């Protein structure tokens, strides 16, 4: 026994981190050997005192970070056999997730059960168990574990700031649909559990549904919450705010009516009273009338105040309402982008870019056409946002109403030049369009009210600062990823710019040595594959971007006070006296001026200095590395077009490589600047030759499509897997297909497939186009669970479904070509006109109406029909390749 004590005490004193603990327990062990049992039995104490545990935990963390899942499992098992001190919730979670990443779901379930038995109050393990239940569609179990995780507590969940649950799984396969099912079956599921959801469970679930954009479901759940938990002030305010968010332009009467459904008349009366007092503010704003000149108005309405509720239930515009209205107007007015035979958006963007470049190219150091091609992408990003809100503003202006129009501003800091799906510049474009149309418009923000001084603490009143709208640079697809630069070997003479090139590795295999520029807009090989983490498969040698933050300026628009509205205990009154933090301020209005006179002037200040510096760096780099050949993508991005321009100025050559299986931007490239163009399909090569008859066109299918050698077999006895390939019919809020006809075709297709599903002849899958195209949440809202479809995330080259057939709706997809290379037949379901970009011969994929397509799918459940279709398409593909 004494030897064990001596050995243990020696280990204590050899670890610097545990000296304090060792000093505390060593004398106790020396005086009373039984104290050793206390240390041995206390796993947390053993973990802190055992010097091995920290080292092993770091090893496991390193393996987990490197995604070496089997190694994580082996390390955890080995460490746990040696000492239980390594057994922590975090280590257990890594073990569970490693099993999941390897697809060992039985191991996942075993480890979850054992882990929760060992750590029953661990919040992270309870959440993992809830996510596993979501993936299994065991929604009652999921809610039970979500509630247990909530009970376990989180320091991030404070009364006024609730952390939402995750809306989709990163490790387990589930997404927003699971929460929709939980919300739709809420009362039934809890009745089956014989439990009542806690107020915090309601709050987190409401926040989760709101985060997922499910405002109607969040509103319904809010009403349930207030019926169950009366008197909970924080829940009442959150639920009321959720109902408000779902009532733009529905009026205050609707809001009060919804609140009365909670059976808590006190809440309804309280908010109705607040909104009644806020009417003074709305009346004052209406009296002010339309904006004048270049005025920028920002209304600050404190959250949960009467003006907040009144503005949101008035003529209030946020992203959701803009999206809904844009689609409605597109259908009603037949917006031309939907049915034009040419790409009107790109044409308009290039025309704008050309006008912009005429007077600014000299300052950048390139020709006007070169600058136009360089800024084309940014103009397209911004035009995509501008067109819908310009048309909505025009429609609003037709009413000739003096009613205030509120545009949701959000935070005062707005990144500019952001990729169009997530850009917040749309709010400013909408405000500007409404202002120019003569509307009485206000940007509105809803910050939390300043905290009052603690009771008994005297604080000097402070004047409330006026808002400063700040535009900060975040240029989409310009700045490259952070990567380590490899040394350049010799002077290869070639520069490869990855921006937009689909397979840089393939290009490098065909170029005799090259300097690879670390560029933005670099594309990884398996595009839109959310099922796997992809690493870069090529090195980079050169970074051309400056770290000087001043080159991309920050714009600040200051505002000064117009009016502030105070509550004096009886009523709300407005005055031009500045607000302070010691008063009951309901709202205040600031006014400023646009910092530039027009859109082109703003873009000039935003990017011309940066481009000028970039061109200087390009010129020096080309000289240093003796580069005379530029290899760029056919999709026009800033870096690639500027590098190409300067290579051409040196008397060099420019070579285009594919962004997709089809040619891109062929009408905007200058044939006089190109030496060679590479195309994936024979039809694509013919398109390039027709557009540029004097440019050498190289047909090279293996750049993206492997030769059709390995074939997916037909498995007798298995149903056919019908994989619907998601596309992109809408760019943010701008439809580029006949959206009404397209959505109708989707609904009818899934309805027609349902009988085949019920007969057990097919299973229907949906392959989302990332998260910015047609994705699973979009489809669920459109068709529900018609045909009992499931999602599949793998790239078409990695799918392993039995007896597959790929189907595109309205327009073709490169996925169809990728499928045929593996022996997977494909077809396009199309009714009416659609501008298709798939560069293949007419004999490769059949374009069928709905009835013909479903009939063909039914016949192809037979092995002979499926095989015949595959062989026919593979033969046609060989001619294309």
Short mmCIF file of C-alpha atoms in Angstrom, two decimals, residues 214 331 373 378 578 583 694 837:
data_model
loop_
_atom_site.label_atom_id
_atom_site.label_comp_id
_atom_site.label_asym_id
_atom_site.label_seq_id
_atom_site.Cartn_x
_atom_site.Cartn_y
_atom_site.Cartn_z
CA UNK A 214 -40.79 29.02 -40.51
CA UNK A 331 -45.87 35.66 -62.17
CA UNK A 373 -14.83 42.17 -67.96
CA UNK A 378 -19.85 42.58 -59.39
CA UNK A 578 -32.12 64.88 -28.54
CA UNK A 583 -35.82 58.90 -20.50
CA UNK A 694 -10.43 32.32 -85.59
CA UNK A 837 -27.54 25.86 -71.36
#
